[in-house]
Amino acid sequence: MTDAEFTEWLKYGGRAVTLVEVSTETPRYLSTVAYTTLPTDTPANLGYTPVVASGVSFSERLSLEGKASLSYGDIEIHNEDGSFDSWLEDVWVNRAITISVGDITWPRSQFVTLFSGVVASFESRSSGRLNIILRDKMERLNTPVSEAELGGTSENKDRLIPVTLGEVHNVSPLLVDAANHVYQVNNGQCEGIIEVRDNGVPVSTTSNLFAGTFTLLASPAGTITASVQGVTPYVNTVAGCVKILVKSYGTPTERFTDSDIDLTNFSNFDTANPQPVGVYLSDRSNVLAVVQELSESVGATLAMSREGKLRLIKFAFPVTSHSVEIEESDYEAGSFQLKSRPEVLAGVRLNFCKNWTVQTALDTGIPSEHKDLFAQEWLTTVVRDSATATAYRLYAEPEEVPTLLLRRSDAETEAQRRLDLWKTQRNVYAFRGFAHLLRLELGQKVLLKSKRFGLTEGKPGIVVGINSDWVSKRADIEVII
């Protein structure tokens, strides 16, 4: 079934049924009305228990600040007579759940996936209902990057072994063997040790890239730091580093595979955003927080598709094309409103090229300008728009925003892009769409029309919020223009 055919069915179709499949110890197959798979389906002749009440709803939102987008939802189950009280004794938390919709006459293979994620909790919010609380797959990334400790008998035995992604400058390596002056900069093979310094002075070392370590050729005089290229196969872009983190780090059972990633989206994003980045993780870190920090560095956000695939989404104005036209006939009369107006910016200040070990009292013979660099955590770039500052009377200094970008040219370009994006007053419009708009995705480009707010001829925008209810076949949509 094509997307066009499914959208046509949503608009004019017959009797819909929603299927809920949960991988509890005893798998649960639930539905809104009675449904049994055909003998030719896989699995064949499988009956779904018709206990799903109204309330198959999902909420998805793109943060305008670039935070990761976690969708959530709620499914209500009929339990008026307490027949399913025993289900509360089962383990539902963190079990995979898939929700699909189709016509009651269709074979199972023609149903369309609405949601693929995990169960956040299973509870009862009223005496006659049980509730499955949903979270998307990104919850699986809410785990420590690594819990690998050095071990042994040294004073650092309880320290985590560092993880290095991309290129990082002046990090504090982990002392592995004090007697032999061995230090570690990555848990496993790394691409290269660019240089090592002792109190800011370059020193000679031998490197064991396979182990992610180096050895000083003389006893250290002070603080040892290193500039490093991280894990192999070596990548230093946002998309590349995010993919490595979600596939190779975190709790092993929760790691993503290629089937959990929109590989086309990641490839296109990587081509459009080749800026080098780097991150050094020497203490306990969270996979979700780190991938968010990486994506924010280029003004992007992470979101899951309806099919449960990780995507990178980046706002870009002006919107030069669109895939859907939304007219007044596509949403309920009286539901259209101006929901919010994001803050206008007259300046952007970005930090870049992080100095991972700040050293303020280097009494060595290195040039004074080098001492100044080692004494500050970041390099900074600032862009301003005087016309916007005058018009909106915005004269305060822009707030510092940290990034993991390495090059000044990239930071300047990104700062200017953000200023161009937000120096214009943007508007977020909301409306209640009919069934065929349930197929909209976060980040999708649309042409929005209304008799209100100067939208008679339509203006292009980006979908930033979707609250969908697949039982009532309505969706509360938000579009930024």
Tab-separated table of C-alpha atoms in Angstrom:
chain	number	residue	atom	x	y	z
A	1	MET	CA	0.000	0.000	0.000
A	2	THR	CA	1.381	3.410	-0.992
A	3	ASP	CA	1.387	6.472	1.258
A	4	ALA	CA	-1.142	8.100	-1.076
A	5	GLU	CA	-3.485	5.102	-0.830
A	6	PHE	CA	-3.212	5.027	2.957
A	7	THR	CA	-3.874	8.768	3.205
A	8	GLU	CA	-6.909	8.331	0.950
A	9	TRP	CA	-8.173	5.562	3.240
A	10	LEU	CA	-7.698	7.798	6.284
A	11	LYS	CA	-9.766	10.470	4.597
A	12	TYR	CA	-12.577	8.345	3.183
A	13	GLY	CA	-11.937	4.776	4.432
A	14	GLY	CA	-14.055	2.128	6.098
A	15	ARG	CA	-13.845	0.633	9.561
A	16	ALA	CA	-10.504	1.239	11.247
A	17	VAL	CA	-8.842	-1.008	13.800
A	18	THR	CA	-5.787	-0.210	15.886
A	19	LEU	CA	-3.479	-3.085	16.833
A	20	VAL	CA	-1.186	-2.994	19.888
A	21	GLU	CA	1.606	-5.580	20.233
A	22	VAL	CA	3.669	-5.704	23.451
A	23	SER	CA	6.641	-8.024	24.016
A	24	THR	CA	5.842	-8.857	27.640
A	25	GLU	CA	6.883	-12.282	28.955
A	26	THR	CA	3.575	-13.497	27.589
A	27	PRO	CA	3.199	-11.338	24.448
A	28	ARG	CA	0.024	-9.242	24.388
A	29	TYR	CA	-1.936	-8.701	21.186
A	30	LEU	CA	-4.591	-6.040	21.757
A	31	SER	CA	-6.965	-4.097	19.504
A	32	THR	CA	-9.767	-1.539	19.453
A	33	VAL	CA	-12.191	-4.012	17.856
A	34	ALA	CA	-12.012	-7.769	17.293
A	35	TYR	CA	-9.457	-8.696	14.645
A	36	THR	CA	-7.866	-11.973	13.542
A	37	THR	CA	-5.034	-12.325	11.057
A	38	LEU	CA	-5.705	-14.251	7.861
A	39	PRO	CA	-4.445	-17.797	7.246
A	40	THR	CA	-1.987	-16.272	4.763
A	41	ASP	CA	-0.631	-13.756	7.288
A	42	THR	CA	2.442	-14.240	9.462
A	43	PRO	CA	1.574	-15.203	12.112
A	44	ALA	CA	-1.577	-16.854	10.772
A	45	ASN	CA	-4.980	-16.899	12.512
A	46	LEU	CA	-3.754	-14.747	15.417
A	47	GLY	CA	-6.588	-13.200	17.398
A	48	TYR	CA	-6.243	-9.751	18.994
A	49	THR	CA	-8.093	-9.065	22.256
A	50	PRO	CA	-10.491	-6.109	21.675
A	51	VAL	CA	-9.871	-4.222	24.919
A	52	VAL	CA	-8.244	-0.966	23.754
A	53	ALA	CA	-10.442	1.984	24.735
A	54	SER	CA	-10.394	5.534	23.410
A	55	GLY	CA	-7.088	7.128	24.213
A	56	VAL	CA	-4.606	5.775	21.663
A	57	SER	CA	-2.781	9.082	21.588
A	58	PHE	CA	0.767	10.288	20.975
A	59	SER	CA	2.541	13.568	21.506
A	60	GLU	CA	5.607	14.557	19.467
A	61	ARG	CA	7.444	17.859	19.556
A	62	LEU	CA	10.566	19.446	18.108
A	63	SER	CA	12.310	21.687	20.593
A	64	LEU	CA	13.078	25.111	19.143
A	65	GLU	CA	16.119	25.149	21.459
A	66	GLY	CA	17.553	22.003	19.841
A	67	LYS	CA	16.854	19.578	22.710
A	68	ALA	CA	16.262	15.939	21.811
A	69	SER	CA	12.642	15.249	20.924
A	70	LEU	CA	11.138	12.450	23.018
A	71	SER	CA	7.611	11.484	21.999
A	72	TYR	CA	5.210	9.911	24.453
A	73	GLY	CA	1.694	8.537	24.586
A	74	ASP	CA	-0.988	6.715	26.510
A	75	ILE	CA	-3.150	3.690	25.691
A	76	GLU	CA	-6.237	2.945	27.772
A	77	ILE	CA	-7.433	-0.644	28.273
A	78	HIS	CA	-10.939	-1.638	29.355
A	79	ASN	CA	-10.876	-3.265	32.809
A	80	GLU	CA	-14.291	-2.433	34.273
A	81	ASP	CA	-14.774	-5.890	35.819
A	82	GLY	CA	-11.154	-6.366	36.872
A	83	SER	CA	-10.553	-9.205	34.393
A	84	PHE	CA	-7.060	-7.958	33.650
A	85	ASP	CA	-5.929	-7.000	37.156
A	86	SER	CA	-3.369	-9.818	37.003
A	87	TRP	CA	-1.591	-8.031	34.146
A	88	LEU	CA	-0.268	-5.581	36.730
A	89	GLU	CA	1.907	-8.406	38.073
A	90	ASP	CA	3.723	-8.724	34.729
A	91	VAL	CA	6.819	-6.737	33.793
A	92	TRP	CA	5.856	-4.166	31.164
A	93	VAL	CA	8.522	-1.482	31.721
A	94	ASN	CA	11.062	-1.159	28.874
A	95	ARG	CA	9.320	-3.821	26.792
A	96	ALA	CA	9.030	-3.160	23.064
A	97	ILE	CA	5.649	-2.007	21.823
A	98	THR	CA	4.360	-1.533	18.274
A	99	ILE	CA	1.091	0.145	17.328
A	100	SER	CA	-0.408	-0.207	13.840
A	101	VAL	CA	-3.621	0.863	12.139
A	102	GLY	CA	-5.573	-0.413	9.178
A	103	ASP	CA	-8.978	-1.514	7.944
A	104	ILE	CA	-10.642	-4.474	9.616
A	105	THR	CA	-10.827	-6.189	6.211
A	106	TRP	CA	-7.095	-5.866	5.451
A	107	PRO	CA	-4.453	-8.543	5.857
A	108	ARG	CA	-1.970	-7.796	8.651
A	109	SER	CA	0.791	-7.006	6.149
A	110	GLN	CA	-1.093	-3.936	4.879
A	111	PHE	CA	-1.356	-2.246	8.279
A	112	VAL	CA	0.731	0.885	8.765
A	113	THR	CA	2.983	1.339	11.816
A	114	LEU	CA	2.035	4.351	13.922
A	115	PHE	CA	4.536	3.939	16.708
A	116	SER	CA	7.486	1.728	17.554
A	117	GLY	CA	8.949	2.310	20.987
A	118	VAL	CA	9.038	1.088	24.578
A	119	VAL	CA	6.659	0.925	27.519
A	120	ALA	CA	7.520	3.521	30.161
A	121	SER	CA	5.087	2.144	32.757
A	122	PHE	CA	1.906	0.108	33.183
A	123	GLU	CA	-0.590	1.475	35.676
A	124	SER	CA	-4.245	2.069	36.500
A	125	ARG	CA	-5.445	5.662	36.519
A	126	SER	CA	-9.051	4.764	37.306
A	127	SER	CA	-10.926	1.721	38.631
A	128	GLY	CA	-12.187	0.776	35.185
A	129	ARG	CA	-9.048	1.317	33.122
A	130	LEU	CA	-5.463	0.117	32.776
A	131	ASN	CA	-2.951	2.434	31.112
A	132	ILE	CA	0.100	1.663	28.983
A	133	ILE	CA	2.392	4.713	29.142
A	134	LEU	CA	4.644	5.004	26.104
A	135	ARG	CA	8.067	6.424	25.347
A	136	ASP	CA	9.842	6.326	22.036
A	137	LYS	CA	12.995	4.304	21.417
A	138	MET	CA	15.213	7.208	22.375
A	139	GLU	CA	14.572	6.227	26.012
A	140	ARG	CA	16.930	3.326	25.322
A	141	LEU	CA	19.739	5.876	24.988
A	142	ASN	CA	19.156	7.107	28.531
A	143	THR	CA	22.026	4.945	29.825
A	144	PRO	CA	25.699	5.510	30.768
A	145	VAL	CA	28.086	5.771	27.815
A	146	SER	CA	30.520	3.411	29.528
A	147	GLU	CA	31.045	1.859	32.927
A	148	ALA	CA	34.455	0.360	32.137
A	149	GLU	CA	36.816	1.126	35.029
A	150	LEU	CA	40.603	0.922	34.919
A	151	GLY	CA	40.782	-1.732	37.636
A	152	GLY	CA	44.031	-3.110	39.025
A	153	THR	CA	45.660	-1.743	42.157
A	154	SER	CA	46.622	1.828	41.212
A	155	GLU	CA	45.059	4.865	42.823
A	156	ASN	CA	43.018	5.311	39.617
A	157	LYS	CA	41.592	1.776	39.685
A	158	ASP	CA	38.026	3.097	40.172
A	159	ARG	CA	38.266	5.732	37.436
A	160	LEU	CA	36.425	5.262	34.173
A	161	ILE	CA	38.544	4.691	31.070
A	162	PRO	CA	38.031	7.721	28.794
A	163	VAL	CA	36.068	7.606	25.546
A	164	THR	CA	37.144	10.001	22.788
A	165	LEU	CA	35.078	10.766	19.692
A	166	GLY	CA	36.342	12.986	16.896
A	167	GLU	CA	39.201	15.379	17.684
A	168	VAL	CA	39.781	16.930	21.119
A	169	HIS	CA	42.423	19.350	22.389
A	170	ASN	CA	44.376	19.430	25.664
A	171	VAL	CA	42.516	16.687	27.520
A	172	SER	CA	43.647	15.221	30.835
A	173	PRO	CA	44.526	11.566	30.121
A	174	LEU	CA	44.059	8.794	32.643
A	175	LEU	CA	47.282	7.749	34.392
A	176	VAL	CA	47.452	3.969	33.952
A	177	ASP	CA	50.966	3.119	35.178
A	178	ALA	CA	52.760	5.750	37.264
A	179	ALA	CA	56.051	3.821	37.386
A	180	ASN	CA	56.303	3.626	33.607
A	181	HIS	CA	54.476	6.916	32.838
A	182	VAL	CA	51.676	5.285	30.795
A	183	TYR	CA	48.488	7.261	30.107
A	184	GLN	CA	45.228	6.337	28.382
A	185	VAL	CA	43.013	8.588	26.226
A	186	ASN	CA	40.498	6.118	24.819
A	187	ASN	CA	38.920	2.821	25.792
A	188	GLY	CA	40.263	0.891	22.818
A	189	GLN	CA	41.919	1.799	19.551
A	190	CYS	CA	42.174	5.465	18.628
A	191	GLU	CA	43.122	7.218	15.413
A	192	GLY	CA	46.052	9.275	16.667
A	193	ILE	CA	47.866	11.130	19.445
A	194	ILE	CA	48.399	14.583	17.943
A	195	GLU	CA	50.648	15.900	20.712
A	196	VAL	CA	51.352	15.551	24.416
A	197	ARG	CA	52.314	18.450	26.719
A	198	ASP	CA	53.808	18.659	30.198
A	199	ASN	CA	52.734	21.918	31.866
A	200	GLY	CA	52.051	23.255	28.382
A	201	VAL	CA	55.435	22.225	26.924
A	202	PRO	CA	55.410	19.610	24.102
A	203	VAL	CA	57.150	16.368	25.143
A	204	SER	CA	58.231	13.177	23.402
A	205	THR	CA	56.185	9.987	23.770
A	206	THR	CA	55.647	6.591	22.222
A	207	SER	CA	52.056	5.756	21.279
A	208	ASN	CA	50.141	2.495	21.370
A	209	LEU	CA	47.162	3.498	19.232
A	210	PHE	CA	45.655	0.019	19.374
A	211	ALA	CA	45.300	0.343	23.159
A	212	GLY	CA	44.556	4.084	23.144
A	213	THR	CA	47.620	4.815	25.295
A	214	PHE	CA	50.918	6.695	25.204
A	215	THR	CA	54.099	6.526	27.289
A	216	LEU	CA	56.246	9.483	28.319
A	217	LEU	CA	59.954	9.148	27.577
A	218	ALA	CA	60.833	11.089	30.748
A	219	SER	CA	59.307	11.655	34.176
A	220	PRO	CA	56.566	14.327	34.140
A	221	ALA	CA	57.310	17.725	35.644
A	222	GLY	CA	53.686	18.817	35.987
A	223	THR	CA	50.238	18.368	34.432
A	224	ILE	CA	50.148	16.060	31.412
A	225	THR	CA	47.658	16.886	28.651
A	226	ALA	CA	47.121	15.527	25.156
A	227	SER	CA	45.376	16.368	21.901
A	228	VAL	CA	43.794	13.283	20.402
A	229	GLN	CA	41.850	11.851	17.485
A	230	GLY	CA	39.432	9.321	18.891
A	231	VAL	CA	37.851	5.936	18.239
A	232	THR	CA	38.334	4.035	15.010
A	233	PRO	CA	36.951	3.723	12.424
A	234	TYR	CA	37.592	7.444	12.753
A	235	VAL	CA	34.757	9.914	12.247
A	236	ASN	CA	34.575	13.534	13.340
A	237	THR	CA	31.167	14.747	12.126
A	238	VAL	CA	27.961	15.027	14.144
A	239	ALA	CA	26.129	12.268	12.264
A	240	GLY	CA	29.148	9.968	12.392
A	241	CYS	CA	29.767	10.444	16.114
A	242	VAL	CA	26.065	10.076	16.977
A	243	LYS	CA	25.864	6.824	15.025
A	244	ILE	CA	28.911	5.378	16.804
A	245	LEU	CA	27.557	6.355	20.224
A	246	VAL	CA	24.085	4.868	19.767
A	247	LYS	CA	25.400	1.652	18.200
A	248	SER	CA	28.549	0.932	20.222
A	249	TYR	CA	28.085	2.535	23.664
A	250	GLY	CA	25.563	2.426	26.470
A	251	THR	CA	23.944	-0.654	27.967
A	252	PRO	CA	24.571	-3.475	25.448
A	253	THR	CA	20.932	-4.635	25.399
A	254	GLU	CA	19.716	-1.102	24.686
A	255	ARG	CA	22.092	-0.184	21.856
A	256	PHE	CA	20.701	0.697	18.453
A	257	THR	CA	21.376	-1.224	15.275
A	258	ASP	CA	21.173	0.038	11.700
A	259	SER	CA	17.514	-1.011	11.682
A	260	ASP	CA	16.853	1.595	14.418
A	261	ILE	CA	18.448	4.423	12.394
A	262	ASP	CA	17.160	6.277	9.348
A	263	LEU	CA	20.365	5.669	7.407
A	264	THR	CA	19.291	7.831	4.450
A	265	ASN	CA	18.573	10.741	6.778
A	266	PHE	CA	21.960	10.310	8.515
A	267	SER	CA	23.805	10.112	5.186
A	268	ASN	CA	22.118	13.255	3.850
A	269	PHE	CA	22.726	15.073	7.141
A	270	ASP	CA	26.389	14.076	7.109
A	271	THR	CA	26.799	15.465	3.590
A	272	ALA	CA	25.107	18.738	4.512
A	273	ASN	CA	26.913	19.100	7.866
A	274	PRO	CA	30.579	18.040	7.514
A	275	GLN	CA	31.879	20.344	10.277
A	276	PRO	CA	34.458	18.532	12.469
A	277	VAL	CA	33.563	18.080	16.134
A	278	GLY	CA	35.003	16.259	19.130
A	279	VAL	CA	34.017	15.145	22.641
A	280	TYR	CA	36.085	13.686	25.509
A	281	LEU	CA	34.237	11.601	28.094
A	282	SER	CA	36.411	10.981	31.136
A	283	ASP	CA	33.628	10.856	33.743
A	284	ARG	CA	30.187	9.290	33.831
A	285	SER	CA	28.155	10.508	30.880
A	286	ASN	CA	24.744	9.711	29.450
A	287	VAL	CA	24.416	8.564	25.820
A	288	LEU	CA	21.278	10.650	25.216
A	289	ALA	CA	22.870	13.775	26.722
A	290	VAL	CA	26.050	13.410	24.647
A	291	VAL	CA	24.283	12.818	21.319
A	292	GLN	CA	22.094	15.800	22.107
A	293	GLU	CA	25.173	17.940	22.783
A	294	LEU	CA	26.684	16.832	19.472
A	295	SER	CA	23.549	17.570	17.441
A	296	GLU	CA	23.008	20.947	19.127
A	297	SER	CA	26.497	21.991	18.005
A	298	VAL	CA	25.196	22.388	14.449
A	299	GLY	CA	21.704	23.514	15.437
A	300	ALA	CA	20.038	20.125	14.957
A	301	THR	CA	17.780	17.979	17.109
A	302	LEU	CA	17.212	14.234	17.397
A	303	ALA	CA	13.807	12.650	16.856
A	304	MET	CA	12.329	9.226	16.174
A	305	SER	CA	10.224	8.596	13.102
A	306	ARG	CA	6.852	6.865	13.386
A	307	GLU	CA	8.581	3.662	12.294
A	308	GLY	CA	10.973	3.923	15.242
A	309	LYS	CA	14.039	5.129	13.342
A	310	LEU	CA	16.418	7.772	14.710
A	311	ARG	CA	16.674	10.962	12.641
A	312	LEU	CA	18.602	14.241	12.774
A	313	ILE	CA	16.463	17.293	12.010
A	314	LYS	CA	17.698	20.826	11.426
A	315	PHE	CA	15.580	23.958	11.048
A	316	ALA	CA	16.210	25.848	7.836
A	317	PHE	CA	14.505	29.054	6.715
A	318	PRO	CA	13.392	30.149	4.240
A	319	VAL	CA	11.468	26.984	3.383
A	320	THR	CA	11.868	26.745	-0.392
A	321	SER	CA	9.733	23.657	-1.008
A	322	HIS	CA	6.933	21.709	0.629
A	323	SER	CA	5.389	18.251	0.417
A	324	VAL	CA	1.884	19.034	1.718
A	325	GLU	CA	-0.557	21.934	1.318
A	326	ILE	CA	-2.805	22.506	4.328
A	327	GLU	CA	-5.958	24.497	3.629
A	328	GLU	CA	-8.927	25.457	5.811
A	329	SER	CA	-10.810	22.381	4.565
A	330	ASP	CA	-8.089	20.204	6.149
A	331	TYR	CA	-8.746	21.273	9.749
A	332	GLU	CA	-11.679	21.893	12.065
A	333	ALA	CA	-13.376	25.285	11.789
A	334	GLY	CA	-12.479	27.559	14.667
A	335	SER	CA	-9.432	25.518	15.715
A	336	PHE	CA	-6.806	27.690	13.999
A	337	GLN	CA	-4.851	29.935	16.349
A	338	LEU	CA	-1.544	31.707	16.834
A	339	LYS	CA	0.008	29.460	19.491
A	340	SER	CA	3.310	31.183	20.318
A	341	ARG	CA	5.958	33.616	19.106
A	342	PRO	CA	9.577	32.553	19.758
A	343	GLU	CA	12.029	35.135	21.067
A	344	VAL	CA	13.748	37.334	18.499
A	345	LEU	CA	17.548	37.452	18.666
A	346	ALA	CA	19.753	40.381	17.693
A	347	GLY	CA	22.997	38.529	18.347
A	348	VAL	CA	24.456	35.048	18.749
A	349	ARG	CA	27.576	34.095	20.722
A	350	LEU	CA	28.966	30.596	20.153
A	351	ASN	CA	31.797	28.917	22.043
A	352	PHE	CA	33.973	26.490	20.080
A	353	CYS	CA	37.302	24.617	20.151
A	354	LYS	CA	37.012	23.565	23.784
A	355	ASN	CA	40.165	23.469	25.893
A	356	TRP	CA	39.418	20.371	27.969
A	357	THR	CA	42.038	21.194	30.646
A	358	VAL	CA	42.135	24.834	31.737
A	359	GLN	CA	45.601	25.820	33.054
A	360	THR	CA	45.937	29.286	34.540
A	361	ALA	CA	49.426	29.289	36.058
A	362	LEU	CA	51.902	27.868	33.579
A	363	ASP	CA	55.407	28.923	34.673
A	364	THR	CA	57.123	27.602	31.570
A	365	GLY	CA	58.927	29.088	28.618
A	366	ILE	CA	56.073	28.769	26.135
A	367	PRO	CA	54.918	31.989	24.382
A	368	SER	CA	52.565	34.195	26.387
A	369	GLU	CA	49.841	33.925	23.754
A	370	HIS	CA	49.921	30.145	24.252
A	371	LYS	CA	49.576	30.596	28.006
A	372	ASP	CA	46.521	32.789	27.356
A	373	LEU	CA	44.934	30.044	25.238
A	374	PHE	CA	45.543	27.369	27.880
A	375	ALA	CA	43.969	29.645	30.521
A	376	GLN	CA	40.574	29.860	28.793
A	377	GLU	CA	38.055	27.060	28.286
A	378	TRP	CA	36.668	28.233	24.966
A	379	LEU	CA	37.297	30.310	21.907
A	380	THR	CA	34.291	32.490	21.079
A	381	THR	CA	32.662	34.096	18.058
A	382	VAL	CA	29.890	36.709	18.094
A	383	VAL	CA	27.613	37.961	15.315
A	384	ARG	CA	25.107	40.805	15.656
A	385	ASP	CA	22.389	42.511	13.641
A	386	SER	CA	22.183	46.193	14.503
A	387	ALA	CA	18.873	46.761	12.685
A	388	THR	CA	17.171	44.036	14.724
A	389	ALA	CA	18.752	45.332	17.934
A	390	THR	CA	17.414	48.821	17.225
A	391	ALA	CA	13.950	47.692	16.171
A	392	TYR	CA	13.449	45.396	19.168
A	393	ARG	CA	15.650	47.385	21.577
A	394	LEU	CA	17.794	44.354	22.284
A	395	TYR	CA	21.068	45.764	23.591
A	396	ALA	CA	22.155	43.113	26.095
A	397	GLU	CA	25.120	40.944	25.215
A	398	PRO	CA	24.042	37.607	23.687
A	399	GLU	CA	24.233	34.598	25.966
A	400	GLU	CA	27.135	32.178	25.472
A	401	VAL	CA	26.160	28.906	23.807
A	402	PRO	CA	28.696	26.034	24.005
A	403	THR	CA	29.311	23.805	20.987
A	404	LEU	CA	31.647	20.943	20.132
A	405	LEU	CA	32.749	22.610	16.889
A	406	LEU	CA	36.489	22.857	16.327
A	407	ARG	CA	37.051	25.513	13.661
A	408	ARG	CA	36.397	29.241	13.871
A	409	SER	CA	35.068	29.356	10.322
A	410	ASP	CA	32.430	26.724	11.150
A	411	ALA	CA	31.449	28.494	14.361
A	412	GLU	CA	31.096	31.811	12.527
A	413	THR	CA	28.947	30.213	9.825
A	414	GLU	CA	26.728	28.483	12.393
A	415	ALA	CA	26.371	31.647	14.464
A	416	GLN	CA	25.313	33.614	11.385
A	417	ARG	CA	22.849	30.865	10.414
A	418	ARG	CA	21.229	31.011	13.853
A	419	LEU	CA	21.058	34.786	13.754
A	420	ASP	CA	19.434	34.725	10.315
A	421	LEU	CA	16.946	32.171	11.622
A	422	TRP	CA	15.860	34.075	14.733
A	423	LYS	CA	16.383	37.767	13.917
A	424	THR	CA	12.992	37.551	12.197
A	425	GLN	CA	9.823	37.180	14.242
A	426	ARG	CA	8.639	33.578	13.818
A	427	ASN	CA	5.102	32.443	14.573
A	428	VAL	CA	3.863	29.017	15.645
A	429	TYR	CA	0.311	28.255	14.472
A	430	ALA	CA	-1.848	25.454	15.852
A	431	PHE	CA	-4.976	23.741	14.532
A	432	ARG	CA	-6.908	20.451	14.802
A	433	GLY	CA	-6.398	18.514	11.592
A	434	PHE	CA	-8.618	15.864	10.071
A	435	ALA	CA	-7.642	12.201	9.681
A	436	HIS	CA	-5.413	12.550	6.619
A	437	LEU	CA	-3.080	14.906	8.515
A	438	LEU	CA	-2.255	12.146	10.992
A	439	ARG	CA	0.453	11.125	8.531
A	440	LEU	CA	2.444	14.327	9.044
A	441	GLU	CA	5.927	13.930	10.549
A	442	LEU	CA	8.022	16.247	12.709
A	443	GLY	CA	10.242	18.428	10.549
A	444	GLN	CA	8.015	18.033	7.489
A	445	LYS	CA	7.722	21.110	5.248
A	446	VAL	CA	4.190	22.285	4.529
A	447	LEU	CA	2.335	25.213	2.921
A	448	LEU	CA	-0.129	26.552	5.498
A	449	LYS	CA	-3.235	28.532	4.519
A	450	SER	CA	-5.802	30.411	6.587
A	451	LYS	CA	-7.993	33.488	6.310
A	452	ARG	CA	-6.246	34.746	9.436
A	453	PHE	CA	-2.807	36.251	10.101
A	454	GLY	CA	-1.944	37.033	6.472
A	455	LEU	CA	-1.997	33.379	5.415
A	456	THR	CA	-4.676	33.655	2.710
A	457	GLU	CA	-2.226	32.774	-0.070
A	458	GLY	CA	-0.345	30.376	2.163
A	459	LYS	CA	3.138	30.486	3.669
A	460	PRO	CA	5.699	27.658	3.900
A	461	GLY	CA	6.581	26.340	7.341
A	462	ILE	CA	7.837	23.363	9.338
A	463	VAL	CA	5.822	20.942	11.495
A	464	VAL	CA	7.108	21.218	15.089
A	465	GLY	CA	4.342	19.577	17.107
A	466	ILE	CA	1.875	16.710	16.639
A	467	ASN	CA	-0.622	15.440	19.201
A	468	SER	CA	-2.406	12.591	17.427
A	469	ASP	CA	-5.409	10.513	18.470
A	470	TRP	CA	-5.893	7.541	16.189
A	471	VAL	CA	-9.259	6.558	17.655
A	472	SER	CA	-10.935	9.928	17.078
A	473	LYS	CA	-8.828	10.365	13.892
A	474	ARG	CA	-7.771	13.885	14.767
A	475	ALA	CA	-4.370	15.545	15.151
A	476	ASP	CA	-3.439	18.798	16.901
A	477	ILE	CA	-0.699	20.198	14.651
A	478	GLU	CA	1.775	23.014	15.248
A	479	VAL	CA	3.651	24.698	12.375
A	480	ILE	CA	6.362	27.344	12.641
A	481	ILE	CA	6.551	29.987	9.925
